Amino acid sequence: QVQLMESGGGSVQAGGSLRLSCVASGYTASGYCMGWFRRVPGKEREGVAAIFSDGTTTYADSVKGRFTISQDNAKITLYLEMNSLKPEDTAMYYCAAGPCLRGWPQLDDRIYGYWGQGTQVTVSS
């Protein structure tokens, strides 16, 4: 059974940094995508960053240059390093995983079948 568990959320002032972690267990697909998504109440879930099994990454325009997605060598833990945080980054952040192929829309939540429960990030001005 695939399980994803996020941690690392919290409250920070604008301009600050946080690092989110997502521990994945039970996932064995060789070709996969893992991603970070966020949701603000009343809005649709937004893709933030994704990483393909070959290590290539994709970012939403709103976070390019500020956020970095990465995995540990064992590909068990997914990270999202968030710098220069803005109040508009405030959201519940979710980790997701799923089988995928190169060229798939990795920031589209419809390609992901496994989700964590989320971790809240709050950025104050």
Tab-separated table of N, CA and C in Angstrom:
chain	number	residue	atom	x	y	z
A	1	GLN	N	0.847	-1.195	0.000
A	1	GLN	CA	0.000	0.000	0.000
A	1	GLN	C	0.882	1.245	0.000
A	2	VAL	N	0.583	2.145	-0.923
A	2	VAL	CA	1.362	3.373	-1.042
A	2	VAL	C	0.918	4.373	0.019
A	3	GLN	N	1.894	4.933	0.693
A	3	GLN	CA	1.597	5.976	1.677
A	3	GLN	C	2.555	7.145	1.475
A	4	LEU	N	2.020	8.336	1.567
A	4	LEU	CA	2.805	9.559	1.468
A	4	LEU	C	2.524	10.385	2.710
A	5	MET	N	3.573	10.848	3.351
A	5	MET	CA	3.379	11.627	4.562
A	5	MET	C	4.236	12.882	4.521
A	6	GLU	N	3.563	14.033	4.543
A	6	GLU	CA	4.253	15.311	4.489
A	6	GLU	C	4.597	15.822	5.889
A	7	SER	N	5.615	16.656	5.942
A	7	SER	CA	5.977	17.365	7.161
A	7	SER	C	6.738	18.620	6.779
A	8	GLY	N	6.923	19.496	7.756
A	8	GLY	CA	7.743	20.678	7.531
A	8	GLY	C	6.992	21.969	7.353
A	9	GLY	N	5.677	21.906	7.325
A	9	GLY	CA	4.914	23.138	7.203
A	9	GLY	C	5.014	23.965	8.479
A	10	GLY	N	4.508	25.181	8.396
A	10	GLY	CA	4.530	26.055	9.557
A	10	GLY	C	4.234	27.474	9.171
A	11	SER	N	4.505	28.370	10.100
A	11	SER	CA	4.266	29.797	9.877
A	11	SER	C	5.598	30.518	9.758
A	12	VAL	N	5.676	31.435	8.813
A	12	VAL	CA	6.914	32.166	8.569
A	12	VAL	C	6.548	33.553	8.056
A	13	GLN	N	7.444	34.495	8.265
A	13	GLN	CA	7.220	35.829	7.728
A	13	GLN	C	7.636	35.884	6.269
A	14	ALA	N	7.064	36.831	5.560
A	14	ALA	CA	7.415	37.021	4.149
A	14	ALA	C	8.920	37.193	4.008
A	15	GLY	N	9.464	36.542	2.988
A	15	GLY	CA	10.897	36.557	2.767
A	15	GLY	C	11.620	35.398	3.404
A	16	GLY	N	10.931	34.672	4.257
A	16	GLY	CA	11.519	33.544	4.947
A	16	GLY	C	11.534	32.276	4.110
A	17	SER	N	11.980	31.191	4.739
A	17	SER	CA	12.139	29.912	4.046
A	17	SER	C	11.546	28.773	4.867
A	18	LEU	N	11.113	27.757	4.159
A	18	LEU	CA	10.672	26.510	4.768
A	18	LEU	C	11.088	25.368	3.857
A	19	ARG	N	11.257	24.196	4.445
A	19	ARG	CA	11.499	23.004	3.635
A	19	ARG	C	10.462	21.950	3.996
A	20	LEU	N	9.720	21.538	2.996
A	20	LEU	CA	8.739	20.479	3.166
A	20	LEU	C	9.368	19.143	2.808
A	21	SER	N	8.940	18.099	3.513
A	21	SER	CA	9.391	16.749	3.227
A	21	SER	C	8.196	15.844	3.030
A	22	CYS	N	8.382	14.829	2.210
A	22	CYS	CA	7.335	13.840	1.966
A	22	CYS	C	8.002	12.477	1.920
A	23	VAL	N	7.670	11.639	2.885
A	23	VAL	CA	8.211	10.289	2.918
A	23	VAL	C	7.258	9.353	2.204
A	24	ALA	N	7.781	8.640	1.224
A	24	ALA	CA	6.969	7.731	0.423
A	24	ALA	C	7.300	6.294	0.794
A	25	SER	N	6.272	5.493	0.976
A	25	SER	CA	6.476	4.077	1.256
A	25	SER	C	5.551	3.256	0.390
A	26	GLY	N	6.020	2.090	-0.009
A	26	GLY	CA	5.185	1.163	-0.752
A	26	GLY	C	5.065	1.473	-2.228
A	27	TYR	N	5.867	2.450	-2.734
A	27	TYR	CA	5.742	2.814	-4.142
A	27	TYR	C	6.929	2.250	-4.902
A	28	THR	N	6.640	1.427	-5.941
A	28	THR	CA	7.722	0.731	-6.623
A	28	THR	C	7.750	0.938	-8.132
A	29	ALA	N	6.878	1.772	-8.683
A	29	ALA	CA	6.855	1.964	-10.132
A	29	ALA	C	8.176	2.538	-10.606
A	30	SER	N	8.667	2.056	-11.741
A	30	SER	CA	9.948	2.530	-12.240
A	30	SER	C	9.823	3.869	-12.946
A	31	GLY	N	8.742	4.067	-13.661
A	31	GLY	CA	8.521	5.355	-14.290
A	31	GLY	C	7.441	6.084	-13.523
A	32	TYR	N	7.813	7.191	-12.879
A	32	TYR	CA	6.863	7.858	-12.017
A	32	TYR	C	7.106	9.350	-11.996
A	33	CYS	N	6.101	10.038	-11.536
A	33	CYS	CA	6.218	11.452	-11.208
A	33	CYS	C	5.869	11.625	-9.738
A	34	MET	N	6.541	12.556	-9.131
A	34	MET	CA	6.157	12.988	-7.784
A	34	MET	C	6.064	14.508	-7.814
A	35	GLY	N	5.105	15.021	-7.098
A	35	GLY	CA	4.897	16.451	-7.174
A	35	GLY	C	4.404	17.062	-5.886
A	36	TRP	N	4.470	18.375	-5.849
A	36	TRP	CA	3.909	19.162	-4.762
A	36	TRP	C	2.793	20.021	-5.334
A	37	PHE	N	1.673	20.002	-4.641
A	37	PHE	CA	0.516	20.800	-5.020
A	37	PHE	C	0.083	21.619	-3.812
A	38	ARG	N	-0.694	22.654	-4.064
A	38	ARG	CA	-1.198	23.436	-2.941
A	38	ARG	C	-2.633	23.855	-3.229
A	39	ARG	N	-3.338	24.078	-2.133
A	39	ARG	CA	-4.743	24.483	-2.259
A	39	ARG	C	-5.055	25.523	-1.212
A	40	VAL	N	-5.727	26.557	-1.690
A	40	VAL	CA	-6.275	27.595	-0.822
A	40	VAL	C	-7.776	27.398	-0.785
A	41	PRO	N	-8.407	27.498	0.377
A	41	PRO	CA	-9.864	27.308	0.435
A	41	PRO	C	-10.578	28.176	-0.587
A	42	GLY	N	-11.480	27.535	-1.327
A	42	GLY	CA	-12.258	28.255	-2.324
A	42	GLY	C	-11.608	28.310	-3.693
A	43	LYS	N	-10.395	27.775	-3.802
A	43	LYS	CA	-9.706	27.770	-5.086
A	43	LYS	C	-9.338	26.349	-5.481
A	44	GLU	N	-9.037	26.163	-6.769
A	44	GLU	CA	-8.644	24.853	-7.238
A	44	GLU	C	-7.216	24.529	-6.782
A	45	ARG	N	-6.958	23.243	-6.686
A	45	ARG	CA	-5.609	22.795	-6.341
A	45	ARG	C	-4.637	23.197	-7.454
A	46	GLU	N	-3.492	23.662	-7.071
A	46	GLU	CA	-2.505	24.198	-8.015
A	46	GLU	C	-1.231	23.369	-7.968
A	47	GLY	N	-0.729	22.976	-9.134
A	47	GLY	CA	0.555	22.296	-9.192
A	47	GLY	C	1.685	23.276	-8.954
A	48	VAL	N	2.608	22.922	-8.072
A	48	VAL	CA	3.705	23.814	-7.702
A	48	VAL	C	5.006	23.357	-8.342
A	49	ALA	N	5.339	22.085	-8.160
A	49	ALA	CA	6.590	21.551	-8.692
A	49	ALA	C	6.463	20.049	-8.813
A	50	ALA	N	7.190	19.474	-9.766
A	50	ALA	CA	7.142	18.029	-9.970
A	50	ALA	C	8.509	17.541	-10.408
A	51	ILE	N	8.746	16.261	-10.160
A	51	ILE	CA	10.000	15.647	-10.565
A	51	ILE	C	9.688	14.299	-11.201
A	52	PHE	N	10.305	14.056	-12.351
A	52	PHE	CA	10.141	12.792	-13.048
A	52	PHE	C	11.180	11.810	-12.523
A	53	SER	N	10.981	10.525	-12.776
A	53	SER	CA	11.864	9.502	-12.231
A	53	SER	C	13.305	9.620	-12.732
A	54	ASP	N	13.513	10.373	-13.843
A	54	ASP	CA	14.883	10.555	-14.318
A	54	ASP	C	15.544	11.793	-13.713
A	55	GLY	N	14.799	12.473	-12.835
A	55	GLY	CA	15.351	13.631	-12.147
A	55	GLY	C	15.002	14.974	-12.740
A	56	THR	N	14.365	14.980	-13.897
A	56	THR	CA	13.982	16.269	-14.482
A	56	THR	C	12.847	16.899	-13.688
A	57	THR	N	12.851	18.209	-13.629
A	57	THR	CA	11.910	18.932	-12.783
A	57	THR	C	11.070	19.915	-13.590
A	58	THR	N	9.930	20.233	-13.035
A	58	THR	CA	8.990	21.187	-13.629
A	58	THR	C	8.474	22.081	-12.518
A	59	TYR	N	8.324	23.379	-12.825
A	59	TYR	CA	7.853	24.329	-11.819
A	59	TYR	C	6.742	25.210	-12.381
A	60	ALA	N	5.834	25.581	-11.505
A	60	ALA	CA	4.863	26.602	-11.869
A	60	ALA	C	5.590	27.941	-11.989
A	61	ASP	N	5.115	28.786	-12.877
A	61	ASP	CA	5.759	30.087	-13.085
A	61	ASP	C	5.813	30.891	-11.792
A	62	SER	N	4.797	30.736	-10.957
A	62	SER	CA	4.700	31.539	-9.744
A	62	SER	C	5.781	31.227	-8.719
A	63	VAL	N	6.452	30.076	-8.872
A	63	VAL	CA	7.460	29.692	-7.874
A	63	VAL	C	8.859	29.529	-8.465
A	64	LYS	N	8.986	29.673	-9.775
A	64	LYS	CA	10.301	29.515	-10.415
A	64	LYS	C	11.312	30.468	-9.804
A	65	GLY	N	12.473	29.925	-9.504
A	65	GLY	CA	13.527	30.746	-8.920
A	65	GLY	C	13.450	30.852	-7.410
A	66	ARG	N	12.335	30.421	-6.834
A	66	ARG	CA	12.171	30.506	-5.375
A	66	ARG	C	12.062	29.129	-4.733
A	67	PHE	N	11.419	28.183	-5.419
A	67	PHE	CA	11.210	26.842	-4.882
A	67	PHE	C	12.095	25.848	-5.627
A	68	THR	N	12.523	24.805	-4.893
A	68	THR	CA	13.311	23.740	-5.500
A	68	THR	C	12.783	22.393	-5.032
A	69	ILE	N	12.475	21.525	-5.989
A	69	ILE	CA	12.025	20.173	-5.671
A	69	ILE	C	13.208	19.229	-5.832
A	70	SER	N	13.306	18.244	-4.941
A	70	SER	CA	14.398	17.282	-5.021
A	70	SER	C	14.003	15.999	-4.306
A	71	GLN	N	14.812	14.967	-4.526
A	71	GLN	CA	14.621	13.691	-3.853
A	71	GLN	C	15.945	13.253	-3.250
A	72	ASP	N	15.870	12.425	-2.218
A	72	ASP	CA	17.093	11.834	-1.708
A	72	ASP	C	17.530	10.711	-2.645
A	73	ASN	N	18.757	10.236	-2.474
A	73	ASN	CA	19.302	9.241	-3.401
A	73	ASN	C	18.498	7.953	-3.422
A	74	ALA	N	17.923	7.600	-2.306
A	74	ALA	CA	17.119	6.375	-2.257
A	74	ALA	C	15.738	6.581	-2.840
A	75	LYS	N	15.435	7.832	-3.189
A	75	LYS	CA	14.135	8.199	-3.763
A	75	LYS	C	12.995	7.793	-2.860
A	76	ILE	N	13.247	7.957	-1.572
A	76	ILE	CA	12.209	7.678	-0.612
A	76	ILE	C	11.572	8.962	-0.106
A	77	THR	N	12.382	10.009	-0.015
A	77	THR	CA	11.892	11.274	0.510
A	77	THR	C	11.923	12.349	-0.569
A	78	LEU	N	10.813	13.035	-0.708
A	78	LEU	CA	10.681	14.158	-1.641
A	78	LEU	C	10.746	15.443	-0.834
A	79	TYR	N	11.444	16.432	-1.355
A	79	TYR	CA	11.589	17.704	-0.656
A	79	TYR	C	11.065	18.852	-1.509
A	80	LEU	N	10.657	19.909	-0.819
A	80	LEU	CA	10.367	21.166	-1.489
A	80	LEU	C	10.997	22.267	-0.655
A	81	GLU	N	12.087	22.822	-1.171
A	81	GLU	CA	12.753	23.938	-0.522
A	81	GLU	C	12.092	25.219	-1.009
A	82	MET	N	11.558	25.991	-0.066
A	82	MET	CA	10.815	27.193	-0.426
A	82	MET	C	11.527	28.412	0.162
A	83	ASN	N	11.985	29.280	-0.698
A	83	ASN	CA	12.685	30.495	-0.290
A	83	ASN	C	11.914	31.720	-0.750
A	84	SER	N	12.250	32.863	-0.174
A	84	SER	CA	11.606	34.137	-0.528
A	84	SER	C	10.090	33.986	-0.514
A	85	LEU	N	9.594	33.401	0.534
A	85	LEU	CA	8.159	33.124	0.613
A	85	LEU	C	7.351	34.410	0.632
A	86	LYS	N	6.180	34.334	0.015
A	86	LYS	CA	5.262	35.457	-0.091
A	86	LYS	C	3.940	35.095	0.569
A	87	PRO	N	3.183	36.073	1.009
A	87	PRO	CA	1.860	35.754	1.595
A	87	PRO	C	0.982	34.924	0.656
A	88	GLU	N	1.119	35.137	-0.639
A	88	GLU	CA	0.304	34.368	-1.587
A	88	GLU	C	0.735	32.908	-1.697
A	89	ASP	N	1.824	32.528	-1.045
A	89	ASP	CA	2.211	31.121	-0.980
A	89	ASP	C	1.464	30.378	0.125
A	90	THR	N	0.725	31.102	0.931
A	90	THR	CA	-0.037	30.479	2.017
A	90	THR	C	-1.049	29.501	1.449
A	91	ALA	N	-0.992	28.255	1.912
A	91	ALA	CA	-1.870	27.204	1.397
A	91	ALA	C	-1.606	25.915	2.153
A	92	MET	N	-2.454	24.939	1.916
A	92	MET	CA	-2.173	23.571	2.331
A	92	MET	C	-1.376	22.943	1.197
A	93	TYR	N	-0.247	22.366	1.535
A	93	TYR	CA	0.622	21.758	0.535
A	93	TYR	C	0.512	20.240	0.610
A	94	TYR	N	0.374	19.625	-0.560
A	94	TYR	CA	0.195	18.188	-0.668
A	94	TYR	C	1.294	17.574	-1.517
A	95	CYS	N	1.729	16.394	-1.105
A	95	CYS	CA	2.646	15.582	-1.885
A	95	CYS	C	1.816	14.579	-2.685
A	96	ALA	N	2.246	14.297	-3.914
A	96	ALA	CA	1.526	13.361	-4.758
A	96	ALA	C	2.508	12.495	-5.530
A	97	ALA	N	2.055	11.301	-5.890
A	97	ALA	CA	2.881	10.380	-6.672
A	97	ALA	C	2.001	9.584	-7.612
A	98	GLY	N	2.606	9.136	-8.705
A	98	GLY	CA	1.855	8.308	-9.633
A	98	GLY	C	2.709	7.884	-10.799
A	99	PRO	N	2.358	6.783	-11.453
A	99	PRO	CA	3.084	6.376	-12.652
A	99	PRO	C	2.874	7.405	-13.748
A	100	CYS	N	3.913	7.708	-14.496
A	100	CYS	CA	3.748	8.639	-15.596
A	100	CYS	C	4.853	8.417	-16.610
A	101	LEU	N	4.697	9.045	-17.766
A	101	LEU	CA	5.663	8.945	-18.840
A	101	LEU	C	6.239	10.328	-19.130
A	102	ARG	N	7.409	10.324	-19.727
A	102	ARG	CA	8.020	11.597	-20.117
A	102	ARG	C	7.062	12.363	-21.015
A	103	GLY	N	6.910	13.635	-20.751
A	103	GLY	CA	6.034	14.462	-21.576
A	103	GLY	C	4.641	14.639	-21.017
A	104	TRP	N	4.305	13.871	-19.999
A	104	TRP	CA	2.996	14.055	-19.377
A	104	TRP	C	2.971	15.402	-18.650
A	105	PRO	N	1.765	15.954	-18.483
A	105	PRO	CA	1.648	17.247	-17.791
A	105	PRO	C	1.824	17.067	-16.288
A	106	GLN	N	3.025	17.207	-15.810
A	106	GLN	CA	3.351	16.820	-14.447
A	106	GLN	C	2.771	17.742	-13.391
A	107	LEU	N	2.271	18.895	-13.768
A	107	LEU	CA	1.615	19.777	-12.813
A	107	LEU	C	0.098	19.671	-12.879
A	108	ASP	N	-0.376	18.673	-13.583
A	108	ASP	CA	-1.809	18.394	-13.662
A	108	ASP	C	-2.141	17.337	-12.614
A	109	ASP	N	-2.974	17.674	-11.661
A	109	ASP	CA	-3.227	16.739	-10.551
A	109	ASP	C	-3.939	15.470	-11.011
A	110	ARG	N	-4.488	15.470	-12.213
A	110	ARG	CA	-5.223	14.296	-12.664
A	110	ARG	C	-4.324	13.099	-12.968
A	111	ILE	N	-3.025	13.322	-13.112
A	111	ILE	CA	-2.153	12.186	-13.412
A	111	ILE	C	-1.667	11.484	-12.147
A	112	TYR	N	-2.028	12.012	-11.004
A	112	TYR	CA	-1.522	11.453	-9.745
A	112	TYR	C	-2.596	10.634	-9.045
A	113	GLY	N	-2.201	9.441	-8.600
A	113	GLY	CA	-3.163	8.569	-7.951
A	113	GLY	C	-2.982	8.456	-6.447
A	114	TYR	N	-1.867	8.973	-5.961
A	114	TYR	CA	-1.570	8.841	-4.543
A	114	TYR	C	-1.280	10.221	-3.963
A	115	TRP	N	-1.880	10.465	-2.796
A	115	TRP	CA	-1.780	11.776	-2.180
A	115	TRP	C	-1.514	11.665	-0.694
A	116	GLY	N	-0.741	12.611	-0.181
A	116	GLY	CA	-0.590	12.734	1.252
A	116	GLY	C	-1.727	13.545	1.835
A	117	GLN	N	-1.693	13.732	3.130
A	117	GLN	CA	-2.781	14.429	3.813
A	117	GLN	C	-2.558	15.933	3.906
A	118	GLY	N	-1.382	16.377	3.587
A	118	GLY	CA	-1.134	17.810	3.514
A	118	GLY	C	-0.448	18.385	4.735
A	119	THR	N	0.225	19.491	4.504
A	119	THR	CA	0.862	20.240	5.584
A	119	THR	C	0.641	21.728	5.308
A	120	GLN	N	0.260	22.465	6.334
A	120	GLN	CA	-0.119	23.864	6.153
A	120	GLN	C	1.111	24.766	6.159
A	121	VAL	N	1.136	25.675	5.202
A	121	VAL	CA	2.161	26.719	5.146
A	121	VAL	C	1.456	28.065	5.234
A	122	THR	N	1.869	28.883	6.178
A	122	THR	CA	1.284	30.208	6.355
A	122	THR	C	2.398	31.247	6.328
A	123	VAL	N	2.263	32.202	5.420
A	123	VAL	CA	3.261	33.260	5.274
A	123	VAL	C	2.596	34.585	5.609
A	124	SER	N	3.130	35.257	6.606
A	124	SER	CA	2.549	36.533	7.026
A	124	SER	C	3.364	37.698	6.469
A	125	SER	N	2.663	38.783	6.226
A	125	SER	CA	3.323	39.967	5.645
A	125	SER	C	3.928	40.846	6.721
